PDB file of C-alpha atoms in Angstrom:
ATOM      1  CA  MET O   1      91.373  95.227 129.788  1.00 84.00           C
ATOM      2  CA  GLY O   2      90.120  92.797 127.201  1.00 95.00           C
ATOM      3  CA  PHE O   3      87.488  93.207 124.494  1.00 97.00           C
ATOM      4  CA  LYS O   4      86.669  92.141 120.951  1.00 98.00           C
ATOM      5  CA  VAL O   5      86.928  94.072 117.686  1.00 98.00           C
ATOM      6  CA  THR O   6      84.729  92.949 114.798  1.00 98.00           C
ATOM      7  CA  VAL O   7      86.434  92.481 111.444  1.00 97.00           C
ATOM      8  CA  GLU O   8      85.444  90.890 108.115  1.00 90.00           C
ATOM      9  CA  SER O   9      82.198  88.856 108.087  1.00 92.00           C
ATOM     10  CA  GLY O  10      81.535  89.574 111.750  1.00 96.00           C
ATOM     11  CA  VAL O  11      84.620  87.770 113.064  1.00 98.00           C
ATOM     12  CA  GLY O  12      85.485  89.002 116.561  1.00 98.00           C
ATOM     13  CA  LEU O  13      89.158  89.413 117.457  1.00 98.00           C
ATOM     14  CA  PHE O  14      90.204  89.535 121.094  1.00 98.00           C
ATOM     15  CA  VAL O  15      92.341  92.501 122.143  1.00 98.00           C
ATOM     16  CA  HIS O  16      94.254  92.849 125.407  1.00 98.00           C
ATOM     17  CA  ASP O  17      94.953  96.551 126.066  1.00 98.00           C
ATOM     18  CA  ILE O  18      97.142  97.411 129.055  1.00 98.00           C
ATOM     19  CA  GLY O  19      99.122 100.488 130.072  1.00 97.00           C
ATOM     20  CA  PRO O  20      98.522 104.245 129.962  1.00 97.00           C
ATOM     21  CA  GLU O  21      95.883 105.265 127.420  1.00 94.00           C
ATOM     22  CA  ASP O  22      98.097 108.105 126.185  1.00 96.00           C
ATOM     23  CA  GLY O  23     101.224 105.936 126.095  1.00 97.00           C
ATOM     24  CA  LYS O  24     103.163 105.086 122.958  1.00 98.00           C
ATOM     25  CA  PRO O  25     101.250 102.072 121.502  1.00 98.00           C
ATOM     26  CA  ILE O  26     102.962  98.771 120.794  1.00 98.00           C
ATOM     27  CA  LEU O  27     100.762  96.307 118.897  1.00 99.00           C
ATOM     28  CA  PHE O  28     101.922  92.734 119.546  1.00 98.00           C
ATOM     29  CA  ILE O  29     101.244  90.054 116.906  1.00 98.00           C
ATOM     30  CA  HIS O  30     101.918  86.518 118.098  1.00 98.00           C
ATOM     31  CA  GLY O  31     103.336  83.655 116.108  1.00 98.00           C
ATOM     32  CA  TRP O  32     102.258  80.128 115.312  1.00 98.00           C
ATOM     33  CA  PRO O  33     100.591  78.415 117.181  1.00 97.00           C
ATOM     34  CA  LEU O  34     100.183  80.710 120.205  1.00 98.00           C
ATOM     35  CA  ASN O  35      98.169  83.801 121.195  1.00 98.00           C
ATOM     36  CA  HIS O  36      98.720  87.236 122.724  1.00 98.00           C
ATOM     37  CA  GLY O  37      99.450  85.682 126.127  1.00 98.00           C
ATOM     38  CA  CYS O  38     102.943  84.674 125.022  1.00 98.00           C
ATOM     39  CA  PHE O  39     103.996  88.305 125.570  1.00 98.00           C
ATOM     40  CA  GLU O  40     103.100  88.228 129.278  1.00 97.00           C
ATOM     41  CA  TYR O  41     106.655  89.126 130.246  1.00 97.00           C
ATOM     42  CA  GLN O  42     106.489  92.272 128.134  1.00 98.00           C
ATOM     43  CA  TYR O  43     103.082  93.303 129.485  1.00 98.00           C
ATOM     44  CA  ASN O  44     104.508  92.959 133.010  1.00 97.00           C
ATOM     45  CA  GLN O  45     107.234  95.537 132.418  1.00 98.00           C
ATOM     46  CA  LEU O  46     106.759  97.831 129.422  1.00 98.00           C
ATOM     47  CA  PRO O  47     103.688  99.700 130.765  1.00 98.00           C
ATOM     48  CA  LYS O  48     105.896 100.819 133.670  1.00 97.00           C
ATOM     49  CA  ALA O  49     107.965 102.719 131.091  1.00 97.00           C
ATOM     50  CA  GLY O  50     104.856 104.436 129.709  1.00 97.00           C
ATOM     51  CA  TYR O  51     104.042 102.114 126.819  1.00 98.00           C
ATOM     52  CA  ARG O  52     100.503 101.099 125.924  1.00 98.00           C
ATOM     53  CA  CYS O  53     100.734  97.388 125.153  1.00 98.00           C
ATOM     54  CA  ILE O  54      98.044  95.993 122.860  1.00 98.00           C
ATOM     55  CA  GLY O  55      98.040  92.240 122.369  1.00 98.00           C
ATOM     56  CA  LEU O  56      95.933  90.746 119.580  1.00 98.00           C
ATOM     57  CA  ASP O  57      94.733  87.158 119.224  1.00 98.00           C
ATOM     58  CA  LEU O  58      94.710  86.361 115.516  1.00 98.00           C
ATOM     59  CA  ARG O  59      91.526  84.790 114.183  1.00 98.00           C
ATOM     60  CA  GLY O  60      91.413  81.131 115.163  1.00 98.00           C
ATOM     61  CA  PHE O  61      93.667  81.614 118.191  1.00 98.00           C
ATOM     62  CA  GLY O  62      93.278  82.424 121.869  1.00 98.00           C
ATOM     63  CA  GLN O  63      90.013  84.153 122.720  1.00 98.00           C
ATOM     64  CA  SER O  64      89.268  85.326 119.170  1.00 98.00           C
ATOM     65  CA  ASP O  65      86.513  83.844 117.050  1.00 98.00           C
ATOM     66  CA  LYS O  66      87.491  80.772 115.104  1.00 98.00           C
ATOM     67  CA  PRO O  67      85.997  80.814 111.603  1.00 98.00           C
ATOM     68  CA  TRP O  68      86.689  78.062 109.113  1.00 97.00           C
ATOM     69  CA  TYR O  69      88.325  80.475 106.658  1.00 96.00           C
ATOM     70  CA  GLY O  70      90.604  83.489 106.460  1.00 98.00           C
ATOM     71  CA  TYR O  71      94.081  82.245 107.376  1.00 98.00           C
ATOM     72  CA  THR O  72      96.085  83.752 104.516  1.00 98.00           C
ATOM     73  CA  TYR O  73      98.611  86.484 105.213  1.00 98.00           C
ATOM     74  CA  ASP O  74      96.459  88.909 103.220  1.00 98.00           C
ATOM     75  CA  GLN O  75      93.381  88.322 105.370  1.00 98.00           C
ATOM     76  CA  LEU O  76      95.346  88.397 108.619  1.00 98.00           C
ATOM     77  CA  ALA O  77      96.943  91.696 107.542  1.00 98.00           C
ATOM     78  CA  ASP O  78      93.501  93.075 106.665  1.00 98.00           C
ATOM     79  CA  ASP O  79      92.328  92.100 110.151  1.00 98.00           C
ATOM     80  CA  LEU O  80      95.180  94.163 111.620  1.00 98.00           C
ATOM     81  CA  ARG O  81      94.057  97.189 109.614  1.00 98.00           C
ATOM     82  CA  VAL O  82      90.546  96.986 111.069  1.00 98.00           C
ATOM     83  CA  VAL O  83      91.858  96.670 114.634  1.00 98.00           C
ATOM     84  CA  ILE O  84      94.210  99.640 114.195  1.00 98.00           C
ATOM     85  CA  ASP O  85      91.473 101.810 112.705  1.00 98.00           C
ATOM     86  CA  THR O  86      88.818 100.741 115.200  1.00 98.00           C
ATOM     87  CA  LEU O  87      91.072 101.595 118.141  1.00 98.00           C
ATOM     88  CA  ASP O  88      92.167 104.785 116.324  1.00 98.00           C
ATOM     89  CA  LEU O  89      95.809 103.964 116.948  1.00 98.00           C
ATOM     90  CA  ASN O  90      98.506 106.283 115.667  1.00 98.00           C
ATOM     91  CA  ASP O  91     102.304 106.303 115.869  1.00 98.00           C
ATOM     92  CA  VAL O  92     102.207 102.531 116.379  1.00 98.00           C
ATOM     93  CA  THR O  93     105.162 100.233 116.926  1.00 98.00           C
ATOM     94  CA  LEU O  94     104.045  97.056 115.156  1.00 98.00           C
ATOM     95  CA  LEU O  95     105.759  94.053 116.727  1.00 99.00           C
ATOM     96  CA  GLY O  96     105.451  90.641 115.132  1.00 98.00           C
ATOM     97  CA  HIS O  97     106.986  87.406 116.372  1.00 98.00           C
ATOM     98  CA  SER O  98     107.616  84.463 114.046  1.00 98.00           C
ATOM     99  CA  MET O  99     104.508  84.124 111.822  1.00 98.00           C
ATOM    100  CA  GLY O 100     103.366  87.404 113.368  1.00 98.00           C
ATOM    101  CA  GLY O 101     106.471  88.997 111.876  1.00 98.00           C
ATOM    102  CA  ALA O 102     105.499  87.692 108.451  1.00 98.00           C
ATOM    103  CA  ILE O 103     101.992  89.110 108.879  1.00 98.00           C
ATOM    104  CA  ALA O 104     103.455  92.448 109.985  1.00 98.00           C
ATOM    105  CA  ILE O 105     105.585  92.583 106.840  1.00 98.00           C
ATOM    106  CA  ARG O 106     102.560  91.793 104.677  1.00 98.00           C
ATOM    107  CA  TYR O 107     100.643  94.565 106.479  1.00 98.00           C
ATOM    108  CA  MET O 108     103.397  97.073 105.667  1.00 98.00           C
ATOM    109  CA  ALA O 109     103.187  96.175 101.981  1.00 98.00           C
ATOM    110  CA  ARG O 110      99.447  95.643 101.600  1.00 98.00           C
ATOM    111  CA  HIS O 111      98.398  98.681 103.666  1.00 98.00           C
ATOM    112  CA  GLN O 112     101.363 100.960 102.982  1.00 97.00           C
ATOM    113  CA  GLY O 113     102.402 100.971 106.635  1.00 98.00           C
ATOM    114  CA  HIS O 114      99.136 102.673 107.635  1.00 98.00           C
ATOM    115  CA  ARG O 115      99.586 104.370 111.064  1.00 98.00           C
ATOM    116  CA  ILE O 116     102.844 102.480 111.756  1.00 98.00           C
ATOM    117  CA  SER O 117     105.890 104.484 112.845  1.00 98.00           C
ATOM    118  CA  GLN O 118     108.251 101.617 113.798  1.00 98.00           C
ATOM    119  CA  LEU O 119     108.396  97.936 112.927  1.00 98.00           C
ATOM    120  CA  ALA O 120     109.855  95.303 115.278  1.00 99.00           C
ATOM    121  CA  LEU O 121     110.488  91.898 113.716  1.00 99.00           C
ATOM    122  CA  VAL O 122     111.162  89.293 116.393  1.00 98.00           C
ATOM    123  CA  ALA O 123     112.442  85.925 115.127  1.00 98.00           C
ATOM    124  CA  ALA O 124     110.314  86.635 112.064  1.00 98.00           C
ATOM    125  CA  ALA O 125     109.260  83.792 109.748  1.00 98.00           C
ATOM    126  CA  ALA O 126     110.475  85.750 106.743  1.00 98.00           C
ATOM    127  CA  PRO O 127     111.345  86.331 103.993  1.00 98.00           C
ATOM    128  CA  SER O 128     110.326  82.673 103.567  1.00 98.00           C
ATOM    129  CA  PHE O 129     109.692  80.068 106.250  1.00 98.00           C
ATOM    130  CA  THR O 130     110.467  77.210 103.884  1.00 98.00           C
ATOM    131  CA  GLN O 131     113.413  76.389 101.695  1.00 98.00           C
ATOM    132  CA  GLY O 132     113.512  77.117  97.975  1.00 94.00           C
ATOM    133  CA  PRO O 133     115.916  77.532  95.064  1.00 92.00           C
ATOM    134  CA  ASP O 134     119.068  79.331  96.264  1.00 93.00           C
ATOM    135  CA  TYR O 135     117.498  79.563  99.722  1.00 97.00           C
ATOM    136  CA  PRO O 136     118.588  76.634 101.924  1.00 97.00           C
ATOM    137  CA  PHE O 137     117.292  78.064 105.187  1.00 98.00           C
ATOM    138  CA  GLY O 138     114.291  77.036 107.246  1.00 97.00           C
ATOM    139  CA  MET O 139     112.153  73.918 107.001  1.00 97.00           C
ATOM    140  CA  THR O 140     111.406  71.955 103.872  1.00 98.00           C
ATOM    141  CA  LYS O 141     107.811  71.915 102.702  1.00 97.00           C
ATOM    142  CA  GLU O 142     107.718  68.227 103.590  1.00 98.00           C
ATOM    143  CA  GLU O 143     108.683  69.038 107.181  1.00 97.00           C
ATOM    144  CA  VAL O 144     105.833  71.540 107.415  1.00 98.00           C
ATOM    145  CA  ASP O 145     103.501  68.922 105.933  1.00 98.00           C
ATOM    146  CA  ALA O 146     104.515  66.657 108.810  1.00 97.00           C
ATOM    147  CA  LEU O 147     103.571  69.397 111.300  1.00 97.00           C
ATOM    148  CA  ILE O 148     100.185  69.762 109.622  1.00 98.00           C
ATOM    149  CA  TRP O 149      99.648  65.988 109.751  1.00 98.00           C
ATOM    150  CA  GLN O 150     100.537  65.933 113.456  1.00 97.00           C
ATOM    151  CA  THR O 151      98.171  68.853 114.086  1.00 97.00           C
ATOM    152  CA  TYR O 152      95.326  66.651 112.875  1.00 97.00           C
ATOM    153  CA  LYS O 153      96.546  63.499 114.649  1.00 98.00           C
ATOM    154  CA  ASP O 154      97.990  64.547 118.035  1.00 98.00           C
ATOM    155  CA  ARG O 155      98.099  68.305 118.563  1.00 98.00           C
ATOM    156  CA  PRO O 156      99.097  68.178 122.273  1.00 97.00           C
ATOM    157  CA  ALA O 157     102.172  66.107 121.370  1.00 97.00           C
ATOM    158  CA  LEU O 158     103.000  68.542 118.566  1.00 97.00           C
ATOM    159  CA  LEU O 159     102.857  71.477 120.994  1.00 98.00           C
ATOM    160  CA  ALA O 160     105.017  69.683 123.547  1.00 97.00           C
ATOM    161  CA  GLU O 161     107.660  68.979 120.920  1.00 96.00           C
ATOM    162  CA  PHE O 162     107.428  72.543 119.616  1.00 96.00           C
ATOM    163  CA  ALA O 163     108.055  73.903 123.126  1.00 96.00           C
ATOM    164  CA  ASP O 164     111.338  71.979 123.198  1.00 95.00           C
ATOM    165  CA  LEU O 165     112.367  73.659 119.929  1.00 96.00           C
ATOM    166  CA  PHE O 166     111.076  77.091 120.939  1.00 97.00           C
ATOM    167  CA  PHE O 167     113.256  77.751 123.999  1.00 96.00           C
ATOM    168  CA  GLU O 168     117.029  77.455 123.979  1.00 95.00           C
ATOM    169  CA  LYS O 169     117.388  78.124 127.700  1.00 92.00           C
ATOM    170  CA  PRO O 170     115.860  75.781 130.321  1.00 93.00           C
ATOM    171  CA  ILE O 171     112.206  76.263 131.240  1.00 95.00           C
ATOM    172  CA  SER O 172     110.317  74.742 134.148  1.00 97.00           C
ATOM    173  CA  PRO O 173     107.786  71.919 133.603  1.00 97.00           C
ATOM    174  CA  PRO O 174     104.915  74.208 134.711  1.00 98.00           C
ATOM    175  CA  PHE O 175     106.044  76.857 132.243  1.00 97.00           C
ATOM    176  CA  LYS O 176     106.072  74.263 129.467  1.00 97.00           C
ATOM    177  CA  GLN O 177     102.501  73.273 130.358  1.00 97.00           C
ATOM    178  CA  TRP O 178     101.482  76.944 130.270  1.00 98.00           C
ATOM    179  CA  PHE O 179     103.055  77.262 126.817  1.00 97.00           C
ATOM    180  CA  ILE O 180     101.208  74.169 125.568  1.00 98.00           C
ATOM    181  CA  GLY O 181      97.984  75.645 126.929  1.00 98.00           C
ATOM    182  CA  LEU O 182      98.458  78.757 124.805  1.00 98.00           C
ATOM    183  CA  GLY O 183      98.552  76.568 121.715  1.00 98.00           C
ATOM    184  CA  LEU O 184      95.586  74.459 122.776  1.00 98.00           C
ATOM    185  CA  ALA O 185      93.454  77.612 122.985  1.00 98.00           C
ATOM    186  CA  ALA O 186      93.494  77.613 119.171  1.00 98.00           C
ATOM    187  CA  THR O 187      91.531  75.188 117.047  1.00 98.00           C
ATOM    188  CA  GLY O 188      93.222  72.376 115.169  1.00 98.00           C
ATOM    189  CA  TYR O 189      92.065  73.653 111.785  1.00 98.00           C
ATOM    190  CA  SER O 190      93.287  77.221 112.387  1.00 98.00           C
ATOM    191  CA  THR O 191      96.633  75.810 113.515  1.00 98.00           C
ATOM    192  CA  ALA O 192      96.805  73.698 110.346  1.00 98.00           C
ATOM    193  CA  TYR O 193      95.625  76.399 107.941  1.00 98.00           C
ATOM    194  CA  THR O 194      98.144  78.957 109.203  1.00 98.00           C
ATOM    195  CA  ALA O 195     100.847  76.313 108.842  1.00 98.00           C
ATOM    196  CA  VAL O 196      99.809  76.080 105.187  1.00 98.00           C
ATOM    197  CA  SER O 197     100.373  79.842 104.889  1.00 98.00           C
ATOM    198  CA  LEU O 198     103.773  79.471 106.548  1.00 98.00           C
ATOM    199  CA  ARG O 199     104.621  76.728 104.076  1.00 98.00           C
ATOM    200  CA  ASP O 200     103.432  78.406 100.905  1.00 98.00           C
ATOM    201  CA  GLU O 201     103.696  82.179 101.290  1.00 98.00           C
ATOM    202  CA  ALA O 202     106.837  84.275 100.844  1.00 97.00           C
ATOM    203  CA  LEU O 203     107.564  87.945 101.421  1.00 98.00           C
ATOM    204  CA  TRP O 204     110.518  88.801  99.201  1.00 97.00           C
ATOM    205  CA  ASP O 205     108.555  91.379  97.224  1.00 97.00           C
ATOM    206  CA  ASP O 206     106.996  92.910 100.355  1.00 98.00           C
ATOM    207  CA  LEU O 207     110.277  94.009 101.914  1.00 98.00           C
ATOM    208  CA  ALA O 208     110.764  96.971  99.578  1.00 96.00           C
ATOM    209  CA  SER O 209     107.535  98.467 100.964  1.00 97.00           C
ATOM    210  CA  ILE O 210     108.998  98.948 104.445  1.00 98.00           C
ATOM    211  CA  HIS O 211     109.877 102.626 104.908  1.00 97.00           C
ATOM    212  CA  VAL O 212     109.806 103.007 108.691  1.00 98.00           C
ATOM    213  CA  PRO O 213     112.574 102.370 111.239  1.00 98.00           C
ATOM    214  CA  THR O 214     112.806  98.611 111.638  1.00 98.00           C
ATOM    215  CA  GLY O 215     114.372  96.625 114.459  1.00 98.00           C
ATOM    216  CA  ILE O 216     115.274  92.989 113.807  1.00 98.00           C
ATOM    217  CA  PHE O 217     115.545  90.905 116.973  1.00 98.00           C
ATOM    218  CA  HIS O 218     116.799  87.347 116.482  1.00 98.00           C
ATOM    219  CA  GLY O 219     118.332  84.580 118.571  1.00 98.00           C
ATOM    220  CA  GLU O 220     121.478  83.032 117.182  1.00 98.00           C
ATOM    221  CA  GLN O 221     120.375  79.566 118.344  1.00 98.00           C
ATOM    222  CA  ASP O 222     116.898  79.748 116.767  1.00 98.00           C
ATOM    223  CA  LYS O 223     115.807  76.260 115.664  1.00 97.00           C
ATOM    224  CA  VAL O 224     112.457  77.376 114.210  1.00 98.00           C
ATOM    225  CA  CYS O 225     113.379  80.482 112.196  1.00 98.00           C
ATOM    226  CA  PRO O 226     117.147  80.224 111.692  1.00 98.00           C
ATOM    227  CA  PHE O 227     119.390  83.182 112.466  1.00 98.00           C
ATOM    228  CA  GLU O 228     120.020  83.573 108.733  1.00 98.00           C
ATOM    229  CA  PHE O 229     116.431  84.839 108.421  1.00 98.00           C
ATOM    230  CA  GLY O 230     117.330  87.842 110.555  1.00 98.00           C
ATOM    231  CA  GLU O 231     120.559  88.462 108.667  1.00 98.00           C
ATOM    232  CA  ILE O 232     118.728  88.447 105.327  1.00 98.00           C
ATOM    233  CA  LEU O 233     116.009  90.783 106.602  1.00 98.00           C
ATOM    234  CA  HIS O 234     118.655  93.154 107.951  1.00 98.00           C
ATOM    235  CA  ALA O 235     120.401  93.183 104.561  1.00 98.00           C
ATOM    236  CA  MET O 236     117.178  93.743 102.617  1.00 97.00           C
ATOM    237  CA  ILE O 237     115.379  96.316 104.809  1.00 98.00           C
ATOM    238  CA  TYR O 238     117.095  99.645 104.317  1.00 95.00           C
ATOM    239  CA  GLY O 239     118.361 101.289 107.505  1.00 95.00           C
ATOM    240  CA  SER O 240     117.237  98.465 109.790  1.00 98.00           C
ATOM    241  CA  THR O 241     118.853  97.860 113.170  1.00 98.00           C
ATOM    242  CA  PHE O 242     119.903  94.315 114.102  1.00 98.00           C
ATOM    243  CA  TYR O 243     119.715  92.975 117.654  1.00 98.00           C
ATOM    244  CA  PRO O 244     121.285  89.496 117.870  1.00 98.00           C
ATOM    245  CA  TYR O 245     120.956  87.345 121.006  1.00 98.00           C
ATOM    246  CA  GLU O 246     123.884  84.967 121.255  1.00 97.00           C
ATOM    247  CA  ASP O 247     122.411  82.414 123.660  1.00 96.00           C
ATOM    248  CA  SER O 248     118.710  82.592 122.783  1.00 97.00           C
ATOM    249  CA  GLY O 249     116.525  80.660 120.393  1.00 98.00           C
ATOM    250  CA  HIS O 250     113.068  81.310 119.010  1.00 98.00           C
ATOM    251  CA  GLY O 251     111.613  82.393 122.355  1.00 98.00           C
ATOM    252  CA  LEU O 252     114.116  85.179 122.927  1.00 97.00           C
ATOM    253  CA  PHE O 253     111.480  87.540 124.361  1.00 97.00           C
ATOM    254  CA  TYR O 254     111.203  85.152 127.301  1.00 97.00           C
ATOM    255  CA  CYS O 255     114.678  83.615 127.611  1.00 96.00           C
ATOM    256  CA  ASP O 256     116.392  87.032 127.282  1.00 97.00           C
ATOM    257  CA  GLN O 257     113.403  89.032 128.454  1.00 97.00           C
ATOM    258  CA  ASP O 258     115.302  91.751 130.358  1.00 97.00           C
ATOM    259  CA  ALA O 259     117.704  92.405 127.485  1.00 98.00           C
ATOM    260  CA  PHE O 260     114.914  92.171 124.925  1.00 98.00           C
ATOM    261  CA  ASN O 261     112.645  94.599 126.784  1.00 98.00           C
ATOM    262  CA  ALA O 262     115.522  97.046 127.162  1.00 98.00           C
ATOM    263  CA  ASP O 263     116.527  96.739 123.511  1.00 98.00           C
ATOM    264  CA  LEU O 264     112.940  97.204 122.348  1.00 98.00           C
ATOM    265  CA  SER O 265     112.561 100.335 124.463  1.00 98.00           C
ATOM    266  CA  THR O 266     115.876 101.676 123.174  1.00 98.00           C
ATOM    267  CA  PHE O 267     114.883 101.002 119.573  1.00 98.00           C
ATOM    268  CA  ILE O 268     111.542 102.789 119.994  1.00 98.00           C
ATOM    269  CA  GLU O 269     112.986 105.810 121.791  1.00 97.00           C
ATOM    270  CA  GLN O 270     115.820 106.241 119.315  1.00 96.00           C
ATOM    271  CA  ASN O 271     113.387 106.244 116.407  1.00 96.00           C
ATOM    272  CA  ARG O 272     110.545 108.417 117.724  1.00 88.00           C
TER     273      ARG O 272
END
């Protein structure tokens, strides 16, 4: 079922809640520039195994309210806290993809892992999405600036080009149109403002705050968040488990959906 949870300043966030009410909760946090619907192929299967799947549309995306403000990692992490408390979730597996992984990491640091028992980082945009001194991985800030410019000039074209980067394995033309539609459900300004956060925010200092079992799921062919991101996170998060996907890119939860769903279930069950 779907409903809204009210967070800071009356902003309503859309929540999709499917699966047994007493099932182990998995809270899905989507990446840029999508919404909770990108995890359709997890919602189709994981409830069969007894998991309660809770998909959240971040502010500005999908069916959530779209305020002009509030697109920093801190605010997005604070929004998560309100959703978790409002739904009275406990023993949560927090799963973040891409930018959602960065927000999940910020949540673990800013809210001391409140009510989280496992963390799943899927092609996470961390510890930094952009390059810096002694860190040659990811996009340059100028490349992200170009994405922001295109967001304001021709967002449908941006989304079409991003779909080509997102999936390493072939997708059908109708599937690509569906993917573009997920992005178009956001506003242009929320898409741009979160890209600013991707460009400017880093999470090096947050990683030491992660004290729950952590699974790192990353495609070796990822053209958005390079595979090195996953390797660095695995090295810096104590006791983490690494799940590499040799033939997948950024959209590994679709292109390797059967293996990913099985690995996610294994990770959760082994760390309960």
